[in-house]
Coordinates of C-alpha atoms in Angstrom, one line a residue:
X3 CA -18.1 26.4 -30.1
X4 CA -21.3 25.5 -29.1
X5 CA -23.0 22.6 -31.0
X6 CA -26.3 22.7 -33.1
X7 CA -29.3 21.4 -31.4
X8 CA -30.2 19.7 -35.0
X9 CA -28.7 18.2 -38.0
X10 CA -27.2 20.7 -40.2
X11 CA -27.2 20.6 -44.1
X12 CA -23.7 20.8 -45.8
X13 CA -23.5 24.5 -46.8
X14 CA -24.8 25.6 -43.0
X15 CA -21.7 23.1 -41.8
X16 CA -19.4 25.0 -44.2
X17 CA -20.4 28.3 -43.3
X18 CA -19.8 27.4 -39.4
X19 CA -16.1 26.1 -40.2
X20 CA -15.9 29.2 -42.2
X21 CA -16.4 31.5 -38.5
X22 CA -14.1 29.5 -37.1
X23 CA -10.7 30.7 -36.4
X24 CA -9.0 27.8 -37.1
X25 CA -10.6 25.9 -39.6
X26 CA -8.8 23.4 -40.0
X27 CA -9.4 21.7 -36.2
X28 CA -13.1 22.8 -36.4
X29 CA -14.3 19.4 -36.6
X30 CA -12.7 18.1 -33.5
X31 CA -13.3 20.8 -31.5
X32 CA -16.9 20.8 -32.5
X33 CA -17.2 17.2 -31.8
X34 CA -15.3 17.8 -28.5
X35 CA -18.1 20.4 -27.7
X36 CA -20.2 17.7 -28.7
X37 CA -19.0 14.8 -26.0
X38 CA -19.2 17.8 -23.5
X39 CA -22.8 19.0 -23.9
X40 CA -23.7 14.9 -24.9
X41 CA -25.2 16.5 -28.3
X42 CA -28.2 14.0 -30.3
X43 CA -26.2 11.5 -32.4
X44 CA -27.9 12.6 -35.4
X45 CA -26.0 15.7 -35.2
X46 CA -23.1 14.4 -34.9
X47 CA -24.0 12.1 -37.6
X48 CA -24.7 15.2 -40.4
X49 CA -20.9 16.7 -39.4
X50 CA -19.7 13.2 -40.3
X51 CA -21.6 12.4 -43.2
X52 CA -20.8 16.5 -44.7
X53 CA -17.2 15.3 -43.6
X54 CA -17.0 12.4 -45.8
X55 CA -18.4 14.2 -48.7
X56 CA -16.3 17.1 -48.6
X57 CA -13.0 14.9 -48.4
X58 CA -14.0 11.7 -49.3
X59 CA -13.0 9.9 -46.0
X60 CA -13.0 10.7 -42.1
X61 CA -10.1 11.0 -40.2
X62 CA -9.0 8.5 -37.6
X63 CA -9.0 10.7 -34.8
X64 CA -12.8 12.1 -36.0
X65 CA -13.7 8.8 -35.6
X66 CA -12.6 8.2 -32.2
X67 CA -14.6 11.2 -30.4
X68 CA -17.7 10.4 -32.7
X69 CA -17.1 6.8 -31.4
X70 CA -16.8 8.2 -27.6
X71 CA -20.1 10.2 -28.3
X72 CA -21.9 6.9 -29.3
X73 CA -20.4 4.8 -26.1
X74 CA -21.7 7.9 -23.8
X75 CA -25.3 7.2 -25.0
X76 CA -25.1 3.6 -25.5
X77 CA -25.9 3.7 -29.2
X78 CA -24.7 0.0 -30.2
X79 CA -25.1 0.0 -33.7
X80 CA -23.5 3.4 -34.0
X81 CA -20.7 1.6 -31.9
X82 CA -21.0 -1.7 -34.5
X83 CA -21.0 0.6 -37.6
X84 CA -17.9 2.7 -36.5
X85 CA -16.3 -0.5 -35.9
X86 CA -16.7 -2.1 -39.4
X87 CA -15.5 1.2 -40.9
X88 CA -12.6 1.5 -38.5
X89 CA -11.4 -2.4 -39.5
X90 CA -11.9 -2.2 -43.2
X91 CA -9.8 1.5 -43.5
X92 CA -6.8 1.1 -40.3
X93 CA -5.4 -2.6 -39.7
X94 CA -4.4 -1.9 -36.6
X95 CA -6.3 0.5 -34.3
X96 CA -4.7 1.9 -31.1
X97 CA -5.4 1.3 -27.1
X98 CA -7.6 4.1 -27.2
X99 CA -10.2 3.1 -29.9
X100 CA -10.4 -0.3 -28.5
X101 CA -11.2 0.6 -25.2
X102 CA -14.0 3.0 -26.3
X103 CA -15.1 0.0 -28.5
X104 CA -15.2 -2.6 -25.8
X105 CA -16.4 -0.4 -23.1
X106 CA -19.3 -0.1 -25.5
X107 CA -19.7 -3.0 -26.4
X108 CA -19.6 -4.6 -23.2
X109 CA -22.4 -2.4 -22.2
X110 CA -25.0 -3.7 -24.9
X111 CA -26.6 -7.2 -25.2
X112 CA -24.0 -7.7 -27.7
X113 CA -21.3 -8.4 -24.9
X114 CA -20.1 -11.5 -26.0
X115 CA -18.7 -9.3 -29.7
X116 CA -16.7 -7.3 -26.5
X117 CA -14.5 -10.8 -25.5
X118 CA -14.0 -11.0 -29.6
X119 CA -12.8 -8.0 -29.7
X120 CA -10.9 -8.4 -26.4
X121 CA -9.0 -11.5 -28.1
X122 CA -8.1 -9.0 -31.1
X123 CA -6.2 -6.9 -29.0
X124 CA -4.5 -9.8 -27.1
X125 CA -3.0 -10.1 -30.6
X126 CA -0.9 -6.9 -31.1
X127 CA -0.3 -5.9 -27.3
X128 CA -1.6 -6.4 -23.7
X129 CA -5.1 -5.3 -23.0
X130 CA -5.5 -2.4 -20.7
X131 CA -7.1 -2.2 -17.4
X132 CA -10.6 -0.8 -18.7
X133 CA -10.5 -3.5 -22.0
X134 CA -10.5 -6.4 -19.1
X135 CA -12.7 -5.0 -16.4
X136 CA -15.3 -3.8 -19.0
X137 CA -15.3 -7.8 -20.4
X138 CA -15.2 -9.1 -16.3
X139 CA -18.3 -7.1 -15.5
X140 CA -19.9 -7.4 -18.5
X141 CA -19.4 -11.4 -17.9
X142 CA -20.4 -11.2 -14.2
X143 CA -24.2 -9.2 -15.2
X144 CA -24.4 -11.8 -16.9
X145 CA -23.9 -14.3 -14.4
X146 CA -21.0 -16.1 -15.8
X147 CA -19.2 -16.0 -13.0
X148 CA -16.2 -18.9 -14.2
X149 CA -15.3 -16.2 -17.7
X150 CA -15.0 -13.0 -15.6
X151 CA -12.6 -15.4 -13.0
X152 CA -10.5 -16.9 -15.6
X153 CA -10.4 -12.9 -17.2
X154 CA -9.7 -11.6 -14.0
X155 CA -6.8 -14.2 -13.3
X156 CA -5.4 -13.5 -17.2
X157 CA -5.2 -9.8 -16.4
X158 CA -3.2 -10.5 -13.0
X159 CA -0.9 -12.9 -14.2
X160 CA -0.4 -10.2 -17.2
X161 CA 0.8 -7.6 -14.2
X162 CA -2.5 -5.5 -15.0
X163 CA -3.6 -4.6 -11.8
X164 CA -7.4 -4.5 -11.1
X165 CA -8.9 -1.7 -10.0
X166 CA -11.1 -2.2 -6.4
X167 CA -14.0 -1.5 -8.3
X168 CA -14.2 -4.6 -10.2
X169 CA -13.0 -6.7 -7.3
X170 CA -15.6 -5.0 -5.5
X171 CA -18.2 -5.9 -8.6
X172 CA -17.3 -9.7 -7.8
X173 CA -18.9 -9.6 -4.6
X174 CA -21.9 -7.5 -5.9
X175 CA -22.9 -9.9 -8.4
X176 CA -22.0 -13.1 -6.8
X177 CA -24.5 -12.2 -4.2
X178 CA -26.9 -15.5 -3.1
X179 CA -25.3 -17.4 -5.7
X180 CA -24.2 -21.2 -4.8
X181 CA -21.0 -23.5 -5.5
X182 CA -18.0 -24.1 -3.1
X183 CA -15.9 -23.1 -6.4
X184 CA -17.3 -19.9 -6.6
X185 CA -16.4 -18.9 -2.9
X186 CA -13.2 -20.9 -3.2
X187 CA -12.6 -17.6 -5.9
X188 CA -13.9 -14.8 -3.7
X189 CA -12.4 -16.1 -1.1
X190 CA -9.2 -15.6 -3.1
X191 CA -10.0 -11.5 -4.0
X192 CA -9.9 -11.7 -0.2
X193 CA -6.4 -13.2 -0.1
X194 CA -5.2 -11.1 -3.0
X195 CA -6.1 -8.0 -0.4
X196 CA -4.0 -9.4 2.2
X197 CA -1.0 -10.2 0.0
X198 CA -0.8 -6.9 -1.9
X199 CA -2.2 -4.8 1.5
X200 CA -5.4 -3.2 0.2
X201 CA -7.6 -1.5 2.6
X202 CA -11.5 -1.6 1.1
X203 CA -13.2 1.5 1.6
X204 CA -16.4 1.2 3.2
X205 CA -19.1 0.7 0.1
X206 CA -16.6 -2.3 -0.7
X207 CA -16.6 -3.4 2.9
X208 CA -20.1 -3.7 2.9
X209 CA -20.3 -5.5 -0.9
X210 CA -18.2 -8.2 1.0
X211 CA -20.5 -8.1 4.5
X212 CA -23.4 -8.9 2.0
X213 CA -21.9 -11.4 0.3
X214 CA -21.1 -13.6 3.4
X215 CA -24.8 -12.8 4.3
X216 CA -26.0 -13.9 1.3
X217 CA -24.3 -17.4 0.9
X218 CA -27.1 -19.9 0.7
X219 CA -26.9 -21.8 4.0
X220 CA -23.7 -20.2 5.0
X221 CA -24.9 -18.9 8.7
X222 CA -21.9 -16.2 8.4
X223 CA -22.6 -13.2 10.0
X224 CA -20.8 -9.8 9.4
X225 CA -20.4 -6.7 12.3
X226 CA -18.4 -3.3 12.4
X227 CA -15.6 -3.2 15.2
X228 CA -12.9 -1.9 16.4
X229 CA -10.0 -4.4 17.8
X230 CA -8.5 -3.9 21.4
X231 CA -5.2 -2.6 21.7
X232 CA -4.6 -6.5 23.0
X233 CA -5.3 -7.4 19.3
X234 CA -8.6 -9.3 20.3
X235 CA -11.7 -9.0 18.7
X236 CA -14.9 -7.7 20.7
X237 CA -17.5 -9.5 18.6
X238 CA -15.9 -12.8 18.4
X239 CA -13.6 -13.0 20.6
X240 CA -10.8 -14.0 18.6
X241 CA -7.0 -13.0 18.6
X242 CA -5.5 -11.2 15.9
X243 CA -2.3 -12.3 14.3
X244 CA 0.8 -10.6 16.3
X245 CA 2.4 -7.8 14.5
X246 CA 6.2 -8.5 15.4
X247 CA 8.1 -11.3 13.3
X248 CA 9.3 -14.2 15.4
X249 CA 13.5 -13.9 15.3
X250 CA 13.8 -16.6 12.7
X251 CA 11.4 -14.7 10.2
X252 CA 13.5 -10.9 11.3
X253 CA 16.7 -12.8 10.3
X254 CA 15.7 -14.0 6.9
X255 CA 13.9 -11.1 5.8
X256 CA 17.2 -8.7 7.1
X257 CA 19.6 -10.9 5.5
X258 CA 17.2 -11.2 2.2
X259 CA 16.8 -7.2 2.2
X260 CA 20.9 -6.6 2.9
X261 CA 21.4 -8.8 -0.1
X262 CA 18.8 -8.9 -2.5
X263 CA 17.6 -5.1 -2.6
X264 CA 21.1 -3.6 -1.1
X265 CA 23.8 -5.4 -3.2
X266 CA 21.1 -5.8 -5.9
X267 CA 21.9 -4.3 -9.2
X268 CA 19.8 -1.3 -8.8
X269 CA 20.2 0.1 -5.9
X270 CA 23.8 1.4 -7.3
X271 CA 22.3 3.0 -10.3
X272 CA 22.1 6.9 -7.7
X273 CA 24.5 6.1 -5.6
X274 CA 27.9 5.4 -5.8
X275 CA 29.1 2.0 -4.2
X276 CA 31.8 4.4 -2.3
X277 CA 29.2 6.2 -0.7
X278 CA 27.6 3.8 0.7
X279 CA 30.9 2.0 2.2
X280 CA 31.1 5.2 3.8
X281 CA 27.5 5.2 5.1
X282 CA 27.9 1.6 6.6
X283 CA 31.2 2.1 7.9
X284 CA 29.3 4.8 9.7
X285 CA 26.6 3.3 11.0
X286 CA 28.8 -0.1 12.4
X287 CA 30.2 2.6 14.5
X288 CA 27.2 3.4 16.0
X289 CA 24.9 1.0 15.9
X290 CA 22.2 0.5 17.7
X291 CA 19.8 3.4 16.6
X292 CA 16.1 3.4 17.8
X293 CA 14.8 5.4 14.7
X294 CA 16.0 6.2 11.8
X295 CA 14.6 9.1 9.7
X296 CA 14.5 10.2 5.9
X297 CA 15.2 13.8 6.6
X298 CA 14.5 15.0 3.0
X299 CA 11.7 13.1 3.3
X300 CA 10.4 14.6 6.0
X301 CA 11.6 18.1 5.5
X302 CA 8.3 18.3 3.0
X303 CA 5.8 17.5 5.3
X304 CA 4.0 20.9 5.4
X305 CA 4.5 22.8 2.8
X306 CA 4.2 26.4 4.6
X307 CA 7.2 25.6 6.8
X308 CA 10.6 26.0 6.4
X309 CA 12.0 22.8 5.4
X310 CA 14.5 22.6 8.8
X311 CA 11.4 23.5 10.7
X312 CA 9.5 20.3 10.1
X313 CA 12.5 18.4 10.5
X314 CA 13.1 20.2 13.3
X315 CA 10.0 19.0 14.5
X316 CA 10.0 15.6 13.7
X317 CA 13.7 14.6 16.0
X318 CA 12.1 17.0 18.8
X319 CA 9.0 14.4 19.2
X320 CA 10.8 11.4 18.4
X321 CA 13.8 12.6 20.5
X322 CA 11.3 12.6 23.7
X323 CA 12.4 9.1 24.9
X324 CA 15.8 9.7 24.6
X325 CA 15.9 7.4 21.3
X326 CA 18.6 7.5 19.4
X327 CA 17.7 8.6 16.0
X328 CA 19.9 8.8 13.2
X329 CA 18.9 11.2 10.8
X330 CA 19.4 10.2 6.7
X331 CA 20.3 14.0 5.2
X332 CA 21.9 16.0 1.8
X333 CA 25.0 17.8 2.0
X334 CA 22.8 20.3 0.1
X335 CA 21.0 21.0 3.8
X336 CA 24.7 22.3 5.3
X337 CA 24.5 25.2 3.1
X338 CA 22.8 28.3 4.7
X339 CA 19.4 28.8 2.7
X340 CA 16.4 30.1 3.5
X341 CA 15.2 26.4 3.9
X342 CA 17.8 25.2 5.8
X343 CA 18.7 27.5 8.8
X344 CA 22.7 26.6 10.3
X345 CA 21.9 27.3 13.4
X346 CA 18.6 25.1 13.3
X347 CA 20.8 22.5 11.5
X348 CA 23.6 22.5 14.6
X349 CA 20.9 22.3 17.1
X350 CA 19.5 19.3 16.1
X351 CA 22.9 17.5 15.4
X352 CA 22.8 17.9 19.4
X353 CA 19.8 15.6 19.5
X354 CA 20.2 12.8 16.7
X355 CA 23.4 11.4 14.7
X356 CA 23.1 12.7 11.0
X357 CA 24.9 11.2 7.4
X358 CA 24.8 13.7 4.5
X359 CA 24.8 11.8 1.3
X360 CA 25.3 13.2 -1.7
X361 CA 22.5 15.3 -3.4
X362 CA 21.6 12.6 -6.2
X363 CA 21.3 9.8 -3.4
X364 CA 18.6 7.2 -3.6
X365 CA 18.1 6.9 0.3
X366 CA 15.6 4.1 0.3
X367 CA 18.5 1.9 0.5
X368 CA 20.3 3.7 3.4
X369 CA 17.4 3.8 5.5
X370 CA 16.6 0.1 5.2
X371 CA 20.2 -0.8 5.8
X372 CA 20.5 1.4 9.1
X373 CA 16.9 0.0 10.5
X374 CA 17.7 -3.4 9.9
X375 CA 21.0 -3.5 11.4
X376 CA 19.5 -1.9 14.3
X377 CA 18.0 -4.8 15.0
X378 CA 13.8 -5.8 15.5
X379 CA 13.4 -3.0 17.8
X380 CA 14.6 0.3 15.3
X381 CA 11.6 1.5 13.6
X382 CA 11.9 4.6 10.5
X383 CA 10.4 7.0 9.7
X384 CA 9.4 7.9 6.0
X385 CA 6.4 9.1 4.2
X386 CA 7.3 6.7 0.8
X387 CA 5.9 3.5 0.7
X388 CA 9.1 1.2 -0.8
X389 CA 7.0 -0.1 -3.4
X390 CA 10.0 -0.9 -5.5
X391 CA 11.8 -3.0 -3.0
X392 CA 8.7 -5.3 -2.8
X393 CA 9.3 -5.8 -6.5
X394 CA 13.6 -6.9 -5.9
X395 CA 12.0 -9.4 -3.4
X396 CA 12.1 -12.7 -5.3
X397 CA 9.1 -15.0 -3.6
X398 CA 5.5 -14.1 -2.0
X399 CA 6.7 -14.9 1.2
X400 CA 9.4 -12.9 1.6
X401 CA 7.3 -10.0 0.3
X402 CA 5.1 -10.8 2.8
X403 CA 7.2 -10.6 5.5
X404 CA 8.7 -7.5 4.2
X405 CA 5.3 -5.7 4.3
X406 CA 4.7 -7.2 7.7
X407 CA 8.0 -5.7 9.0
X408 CA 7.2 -1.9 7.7
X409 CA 3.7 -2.4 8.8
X410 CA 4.7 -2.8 12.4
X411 CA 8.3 -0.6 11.8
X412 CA 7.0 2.3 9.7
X413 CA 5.7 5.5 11.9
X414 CA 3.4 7.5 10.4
X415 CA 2.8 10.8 10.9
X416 CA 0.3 13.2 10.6
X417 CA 0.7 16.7 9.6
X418 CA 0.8 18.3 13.1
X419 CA 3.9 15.6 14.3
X420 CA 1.8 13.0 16.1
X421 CA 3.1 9.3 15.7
X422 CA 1.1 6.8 15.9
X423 CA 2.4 3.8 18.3
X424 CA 2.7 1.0 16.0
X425 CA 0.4 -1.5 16.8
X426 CA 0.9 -5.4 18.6
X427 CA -1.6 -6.9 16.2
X428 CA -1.0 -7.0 12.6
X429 CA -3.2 -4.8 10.4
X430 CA -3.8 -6.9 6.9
X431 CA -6.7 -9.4 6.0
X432 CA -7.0 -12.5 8.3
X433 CA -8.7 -15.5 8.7
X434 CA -8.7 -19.0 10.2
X435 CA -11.3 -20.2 8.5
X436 CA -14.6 -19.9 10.5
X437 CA -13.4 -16.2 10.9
X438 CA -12.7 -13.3 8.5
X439 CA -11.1 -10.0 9.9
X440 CA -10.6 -7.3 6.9
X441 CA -9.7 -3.8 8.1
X442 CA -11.3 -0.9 5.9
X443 CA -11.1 2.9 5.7
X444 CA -14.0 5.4 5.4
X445 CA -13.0 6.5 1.9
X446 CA -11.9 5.3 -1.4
X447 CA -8.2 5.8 -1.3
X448 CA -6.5 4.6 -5.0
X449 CA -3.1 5.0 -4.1
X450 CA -1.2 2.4 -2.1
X451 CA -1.3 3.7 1.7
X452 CA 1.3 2.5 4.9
X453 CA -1.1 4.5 7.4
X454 CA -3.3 1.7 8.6
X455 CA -7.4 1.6 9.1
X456 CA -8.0 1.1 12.8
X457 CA -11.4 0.6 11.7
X458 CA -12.6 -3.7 10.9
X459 CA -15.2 -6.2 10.0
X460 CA -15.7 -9.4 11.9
X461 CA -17.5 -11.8 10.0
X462 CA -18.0 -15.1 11.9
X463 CA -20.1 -18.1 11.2
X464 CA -22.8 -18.4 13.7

């Protein structure tokens, strides 16, 4: 339906609802039509106020898009007048309704009614994402730079996890602003990037360049680079931290992983614990491997191939240095299908050791039990990220090394087979102090990525 350009009168409204072929959703999908083509508010306003009329209230759901309407044009009493009908008629209003009404809020000179409302919610459940990042950067315009810190470290230690934008806000509105306590804090966003492995995208990159730049008697200085193969630094001549773990660290973290994610409750859950004697019984027979693959895993990486083609593929370049791969399969692949080809199947069982598990498997745990036995040279070979197993780890620093590990253990390939060495330096946010080295990519990537930037900003004091 498309919307009136002015304020109808209620026998024009009824004869519209009367075209309609379903009358009895034509108010929402006129108000829907009305968020889409951002109609006047004073239309929107007659369909409300012939709505009321007609039934003597408006529905909760009417409401909430005539509510969305008023927060895409700013219209803060609108926003403030929705709200007091909204709390006098539901006690409780869902996630949905409060978001719009923060968002709006939090927009408007009336900001400080957005943290209200943000405490309101903290009642009945846990704020979402947009409730606390609309309060941080409303806060942080502002230039109350202590609230939006103490929101933003609420929401993390509430598991909500920030979005880069507002981390990225942070640095935009902190820019040429004094106090050691206020770098001590942006200096921990930069932290909180190394820990969790975040790459900025560029317009972040350069939201933290300017903020170093900007520090009142600071003297840092920020440049684009790109670090040696040697892991040192052309601007400032500095050496990255190494990539590999030192034997102690490689001990701990295999011993931690064997017991903590392996023999950890969960891991059991697809899998059957006779299964997986099986697989380890296996792979004590043969250990050492050099690589170990996730052949379903890999099967999918191009989806016009057969599946045995790209795994096909894969053990032919990684076979090239006669490696010894073992390759983590389905007994669902020894079935002749037109994805898996027998005589494909047998030719690579020539060139890599191969355990069929059964179709339901989780393999995640296989394949971090067969690398890690292997010992710190066996690298794998996987297109998941094992986000979950960073969750069975119980401290930061055993996270830490975990993600160090796949960082320098995980190969990543592209779509046309080409591995990329893993590198000698390690690839996360660094610094020693006088020095920051943060590595970005060119775009905005939301999901978490194990392909690393080789692309990095030196920022050194001069």
């Amino acid at each position: 339906v498309q919307p009136p350009e002015k304020p109808l009168q209620a026998e024009e409204w009824n004869k519209l609802r009367e075209d309609f072929q379903l009358p009895e959703i034509f108010e929402e999908v006129m108000l829907n039509s009305m968020i889409r083509c951002n109609s006047p508010i004073d239309v929107a306003k007659s369909l409300l106020t012939h709505l009321a009329k007609r039934n003597g209230d408006i529905a909760y759901n009417v409401l909430v898009k005539y509510l969305t309407l008023c927060v895409q044009q700013g219209q803060v009493a609108e926003i403030r007048d929705v709200y007091d009908i909204m709390k006098v008629r539901f006690k409780i209003l869902e996630s949905g309704a409060y978001n719009l009404l923060i968002k709006g809020l939090s927009d408007s000179d009336q900001w400080r009614m957005a943290l209200t409302l943000l405490e309101e919610v903290k009642k009945i459940m846990i704020p979402s994402r947009t409730c606390y990042e609309s309060c941080i950067k409303a806060a942080s315009r502002h230039q109350e730079m202590k609230l939006a810190f103490e929101l933003y470290h609420e929401m993390l230690a509430k598991d909500v996890v920030p979005t880069l934008d507002v981390l990225q806000s942070f640095f935009n509105f902190s820019r040429g602003m004094k106090g050691a306590e206020l770098q001590k804090q942006l200096f921990g966003i930069l932290l909180y990037l190394r820990e969790n492995q975040i790459y900025p995208h560029k317009t972040f990159m350069r939201s933290i360049k300017l903020w170093f730049e900007s520090i009142p008697g600071g003297k840092w200085r920020g440049n684009l680079t790109n670090i040696k193969d040697s892991g040192q630094c052309p601007v400032c001549k500095h050496q990255l931290e190494d990539s590999n773990l030192t034997e102690e660290e490689y001990s701990n973290l295999s011993e931690r992983i064997i017991r903590d994610v392996i023999h950890g409750t969960d891991t059991f859950r697809k899998t059957s614990p006779k299964e997986f004697e099986a697989f380890q019984r296996f792979v004590e027979n043969r250990l050492p491997f050099d690589i170990v693959i996730d052949g379903l895993n890999v099967s999918h990486m191009r989806s016009r191939k057969m599946q045995c083609e790209n795994l096909f593929d894969a053990v032919n370049c990684l076979a090239k240095d006669n490696a010894r791969l073992l390759v983590l399969g389905r007994k669902h692949m020894l079935m002749n299908s037109s994805n898996w080809k027998q005589e494909i199947m047998k030719e690579m069982q020539n060139k890599a050791d191969f355990f069929f598990a059964e179709n339901i498997s989780e393999d995640d745990a296989f394949l971090l039990y067969a690398t890690l036995r292997s010992g710190k040279h066996c690298r794998f070979v996987t297109r998941d990220f094992l986000r979950d197993h960073k969750a069975c780890l119980p401290d930061s620093l055993t996270r830490h090394l975990f993600r160090k590990w796949q960082r320098g253990h995980q190969i990543a390939f592209s779509s046309v087979f080409s591995q990329q060495p893993a590198l000698r330096y390690d690839c996360v946010v660094q610094t020693t102090g006088d020095t920051w080295h943060i590595p970005y990519k060119d775009v905005f990537e939301e999901k978490y990525s194990y392909e690393v930037p080789r692309k990095w900003l030196c920022i050194h004091q001069k």
